[in-house]
Amino acid sequence: MALPALALGWLLVASAPAVKYKASARVESIIRTPLLTENAPTRVVTDLMLAPRLDGVLYTNRLEVKFVYEPQFLLRQALMRPTLEILQSLYTRADYRIRRDFTLLGVHTTTYGKFPFENYAGAGTVGLPVMPVAKEFSEFSSGSAYIYTETAAGFWTSLGIKRLSVAGTLGWVVNGLLDPPVRPLRRGSAAYPQQRYPELRVQSIYGATRRDYFMLSLYGRDVSFSTGNRASILQFAPGLQHQFTPLVDLSVEPGIAVGRAYPRRPDELPESVVMPILEATLNTPVPLGNHWPVKAKVRARYLPYMDPLTTRLIPRGDVSLDLKWKGRREAEVVGKLRYAHPLTSGLHRNDAEASAGVEALLPLPLSRYLFVQGKGQFTWTKHVVISSQPVVQWYTSVGLVVRYDRGRL
């Protein structure tokens, strides 16, 4: 009896999929300005946040499943009495390889809770949320609950051609306040509407030579807003990337975009948008540091922008600079600069947005699992719906991060 049981146990263990996981947690002390959704008694707010996180990968010869779960417990001191708020995030992805050059994939991600103070643009780089505070809850309301969820299915294939990669996904996205506005409001009382839309992404890359790559991308979505408005956009852009050295490359993607915005009222005519688009990206190291140079990414874009408050399609240009340094033992410093401005003579002609941020993660001496983390972010936004004056937001934080990695079982 012992031998068959031992053999069966060995077969079960041998047939079980391999698992990798990483467990971590961080504690942050935060100093920030109040959100637009808060009625804070002071101009500076202090918070304490605890965020455990679990990353895992389960894989076999054909299947690989990734998952990430991170709840954030935020103790806010902005109000007359402290409040405990929870923001939960879940990400899963499954890749199934049918054959060597063809893989099916599925992705699902959900974030639910109060609007995060770390990202004033929100999920999917949308605009500032503004939510009127009810009088009966004005002393204790601390924000607006929102949800971002996306479910997508796609594929990856090379079509049997060397140096060719083709990938595409079709998904469904819900993004916005859980109690969204149902009609547009006046200036200063505008609310961030909820968006529901299908989203299509297709991209192909072909390596013509060792240094030159041809790219082709297609992106589209058809957004229905809770205010009754609707907007659709479709972008098509071929491109070329040239690799000067293993660390320096330049890509240019010109193309065309077509869109159509449908107003709330049926007696108003829809507006059509046809415009050229352009995106250029340069990746290059910066001569700082001896063994681990700083990597820089410079990007300039001219694209149609779907404003989340007015739901209009407007041409907008933006430039950004990302700096990243990685050292030994997972030490990392990241800096970001960005400026965006609508290029239109219409309602949004005076809008603008600028942001700057820095984040550092440094390991403590004589420790494999403990890291010190520091963050800082500054955002300057001028929007016709929110206010005639620019809105300034900032936050800084310091924290301790604990990580634990485990290899294949």
PDB file of C-alpha atoms in Angstrom, residues 43-148:
ATOM      1  CA  ARG A  43      -4.543  73.210   3.050  1.00  0.00           C
ATOM      2  CA  VAL A  44      -2.138  70.365   3.920  1.00  0.00           C
ATOM      3  CA  VAL A  45      -3.326  66.834   4.656  1.00  0.00           C
ATOM      4  CA  THR A  46      -1.433  63.964   6.317  1.00  0.00           C
ATOM      5  CA  ASP A  47      -2.200  60.318   5.583  1.00  0.00           C
ATOM      6  CA  LEU A  48      -0.891  56.905   6.534  1.00  0.00           C
ATOM      7  CA  MET A  49      -1.126  54.062   4.016  1.00  0.00           C
ATOM      8  CA  LEU A  50      -0.505  50.315   4.308  1.00  0.00           C
ATOM      9  CA  ALA A  51      -0.374  48.353   1.035  1.00  0.00           C
ATOM     10  CA  PRO A  52       0.366  44.603   1.014  1.00  0.00           C
ATOM     11  CA  ARG A  53       0.942  43.093  -2.430  1.00  0.00           C
ATOM     12  CA  LEU A  54       1.127  39.585  -3.864  1.00  0.00           C
ATOM     13  CA  ASP A  55       2.555  38.813  -7.325  1.00  0.00           C
ATOM     14  CA  GLY A  56       2.412  35.281  -8.645  1.00  0.00           C
ATOM     15  CA  VAL A  57       3.029  33.256 -11.791  1.00  0.00           C
ATOM     16  CA  LEU A  58       1.649  29.767 -12.424  1.00  0.00           C
ATOM     17  CA  TYR A  59       2.986  28.053 -15.530  1.00  0.00           C
ATOM     18  CA  THR A  60       3.173  24.807 -17.483  1.00  0.00           C
ATOM     19  CA  ASN A  61       4.677  24.037 -20.892  1.00  0.00           C
ATOM     20  CA  ARG A  62       1.757  25.735 -22.666  1.00  0.00           C
ATOM     21  CA  LEU A  63      -0.035  27.841 -20.079  1.00  0.00           C
ATOM     22  CA  GLU A  64       1.146  30.804 -18.014  1.00  0.00           C
ATOM     23  CA  VAL A  65      -1.112  32.653 -15.574  1.00  0.00           C
ATOM     24  CA  LYS A  66      -0.016  35.870 -13.850  1.00  0.00           C
ATOM     25  CA  PHE A  67      -1.879  37.539 -11.023  1.00  0.00           C
ATOM     26  CA  VAL A  68      -1.359  40.598  -8.825  1.00  0.00           C
ATOM     27  CA  TYR A  69      -3.473  41.609  -5.841  1.00  0.00           C
ATOM     28  CA  GLU A  70      -2.881  44.815  -3.880  1.00  0.00           C
ATOM     29  CA  PRO A  71      -5.283  46.321  -1.344  1.00  0.00           C
ATOM     30  CA  GLN A  72      -4.447  49.784  -0.022  1.00  0.00           C
ATOM     31  CA  PHE A  73      -5.572  50.737   3.475  1.00  0.00           C
ATOM     32  CA  LEU A  74      -5.541  54.518   3.728  1.00  0.00           C
ATOM     33  CA  LEU A  75      -5.999  56.341   7.027  1.00  0.00           C
ATOM     34  CA  ARG A  76      -6.906  59.903   6.052  1.00  0.00           C
ATOM     35  CA  GLN A  77      -6.599  62.838   8.419  1.00  0.00           C
ATOM     36  CA  ALA A  78      -8.221  65.380   6.116  1.00  0.00           C
ATOM     37  CA  LEU A  79     -11.564  65.548   7.880  1.00  0.00           C
ATOM     38  CA  MET A  80     -12.944  66.428  11.264  1.00  0.00           C
ATOM     39  CA  ARG A  81     -12.318  62.828  12.242  1.00  0.00           C
ATOM     40  CA  PRO A  82      -9.952  60.253  10.642  1.00  0.00           C
ATOM     41  CA  THR A  83     -11.405  57.842   8.116  1.00  0.00           C
ATOM     42  CA  LEU A  84     -10.226  54.422   6.956  1.00  0.00           C
ATOM     43  CA  GLU A  85     -10.615  53.867   3.225  1.00  0.00           C
ATOM     44  CA  ILE A  86      -9.738  50.806   1.162  1.00  0.00           C
ATOM     45  CA  LEU A  87      -8.688  50.729  -2.483  1.00  0.00           C
ATOM     46  CA  GLN A  88      -8.442  47.256  -4.010  1.00  0.00           C
ATOM     47  CA  SER A  89      -6.642  46.329  -7.231  1.00  0.00           C
ATOM     48  CA  LEU A  90      -6.589  42.963  -8.990  1.00  0.00           C
ATOM     49  CA  TYR A  91      -4.781  42.029 -12.198  1.00  0.00           C
ATOM     50  CA  THR A  92      -4.807  38.643 -13.952  1.00  0.00           C
ATOM     51  CA  ARG A  93      -3.436  37.518 -17.290  1.00  0.00           C
ATOM     52  CA  ALA A  94      -3.431  34.093 -18.952  1.00  0.00           C
ATOM     53  CA  ASP A  95      -1.307  33.112 -21.993  1.00  0.00           C
ATOM     54  CA  TYR A  96      -1.966  29.793 -23.707  1.00  0.00           C
ATOM     55  CA  ARG A  97       0.451  28.724 -26.442  1.00  0.00           C
ATOM     56  CA  ILE A  98      -1.379  26.693 -29.072  1.00  0.00           C
ATOM     57  CA  ARG A  99       1.751  26.246 -31.127  1.00  0.00           C
ATOM     58  CA  ARG A 100       5.201  27.750 -31.266  1.00  0.00           C
ATOM     59  CA  ASP A 101       4.175  30.878 -33.182  1.00  0.00           C
ATOM     60  CA  PHE A 102       0.579  31.351 -31.977  1.00  0.00           C
ATOM     61  CA  THR A 103      -0.574  32.305 -28.462  1.00  0.00           C
ATOM     62  CA  LEU A 104      -3.990  33.229 -27.097  1.00  0.00           C
ATOM     63  CA  LEU A 105      -4.202  35.620 -24.167  1.00  0.00           C
ATOM     64  CA  GLY A 106      -6.794  36.982 -21.768  1.00  0.00           C
ATOM     65  CA  VAL A 107      -6.491  39.922 -19.372  1.00  0.00           C
ATOM     66  CA  HIS A 108      -8.691  41.200 -16.579  1.00  0.00           C
ATOM     67  CA  THR A 109      -7.983  44.084 -14.211  1.00  0.00           C
ATOM     68  CA  THR A 110     -10.187  45.812 -11.652  1.00  0.00           C
ATOM     69  CA  THR A 111      -9.552  48.740  -9.316  1.00  0.00           C
ATOM     70  CA  TYR A 112     -12.294  49.698  -6.894  1.00  0.00           C
ATOM     71  CA  GLY A 113     -12.461  52.228  -4.079  1.00  0.00           C
ATOM     72  CA  LYS A 114     -11.957  55.917  -3.399  1.00  0.00           C
ATOM     73  CA  PHE A 115     -10.305  58.029  -6.049  1.00  0.00           C
ATOM     74  CA  PRO A 116      -6.520  57.563  -5.647  1.00  0.00           C
ATOM     75  CA  PHE A 117      -4.529  60.611  -4.595  1.00  0.00           C
ATOM     76  CA  GLU A 118      -1.339  59.300  -6.199  1.00  0.00           C
ATOM     77  CA  ASN A 119      -2.589  59.808  -9.746  1.00  0.00           C
ATOM     78  CA  TYR A 120      -4.632  62.920 -10.380  1.00  0.00           C
ATOM     79  CA  ALA A 121      -5.150  61.767 -13.969  1.00  0.00           C
ATOM     80  CA  GLY A 122      -6.887  58.605 -12.845  1.00  0.00           C
ATOM     81  CA  ALA A 123      -6.920  55.256 -14.573  1.00  0.00           C
ATOM     82  CA  GLY A 124      -6.288  55.442 -18.279  1.00  0.00           C
ATOM     83  CA  THR A 125      -4.879  59.013 -18.072  1.00  0.00           C
ATOM     84  CA  VAL A 126      -8.183  60.794 -17.849  1.00  0.00           C
ATOM     85  CA  GLY A 127      -8.849  64.269 -16.483  1.00  0.00           C
ATOM     86  CA  LEU A 128      -9.309  65.629 -13.002  1.00  0.00           C
ATOM     87  CA  PRO A 129     -12.468  64.453 -11.237  1.00  0.00           C
ATOM     88  CA  VAL A 130     -14.713  67.045  -9.649  1.00  0.00           C
ATOM     89  CA  MET A 131     -17.640  65.908  -7.525  1.00  0.00           C
ATOM     90  CA  PRO A 132     -19.992  68.234  -5.625  1.00  0.00           C
ATOM     91  CA  VAL A 133     -20.127  67.429  -1.907  1.00  0.00           C
ATOM     92  CA  ALA A 134     -23.612  67.027  -0.489  1.00  0.00           C
ATOM     93  CA  LYS A 135     -24.419  69.476   2.307  1.00  0.00           C
ATOM     94  CA  GLU A 136     -25.469  66.805   4.775  1.00  0.00           C
ATOM     95  CA  PHE A 137     -22.135  65.018   4.301  1.00  0.00           C
ATOM     96  CA  SER A 138     -19.901  68.055   3.820  1.00  0.00           C
ATOM     97  CA  GLU A 139     -18.101  67.554   7.152  1.00  0.00           C
ATOM     98  CA  PHE A 140     -17.256  63.904   6.640  1.00  0.00           C
ATOM     99  CA  SER A 141     -17.154  63.223   2.893  1.00  0.00           C
ATOM    100  CA  SER A 142     -13.602  62.454   1.817  1.00  0.00           C
ATOM    101  CA  GLY A 143     -13.855  61.574  -1.854  1.00  0.00           C
ATOM    102  CA  SER A 144     -15.730  59.907  -4.652  1.00  0.00           C
ATOM    103  CA  ALA A 145     -15.804  56.142  -5.063  1.00  0.00           C
ATOM    104  CA  TYR A 146     -14.896  54.967  -8.531  1.00  0.00           C
ATOM    105  CA  ILE A 147     -14.203  51.818 -10.480  1.00  0.00           C
ATOM    106  CA  TYR A 148     -11.892  50.889 -13.334  1.00  0.00           C
TER     107      TYR A 148
END
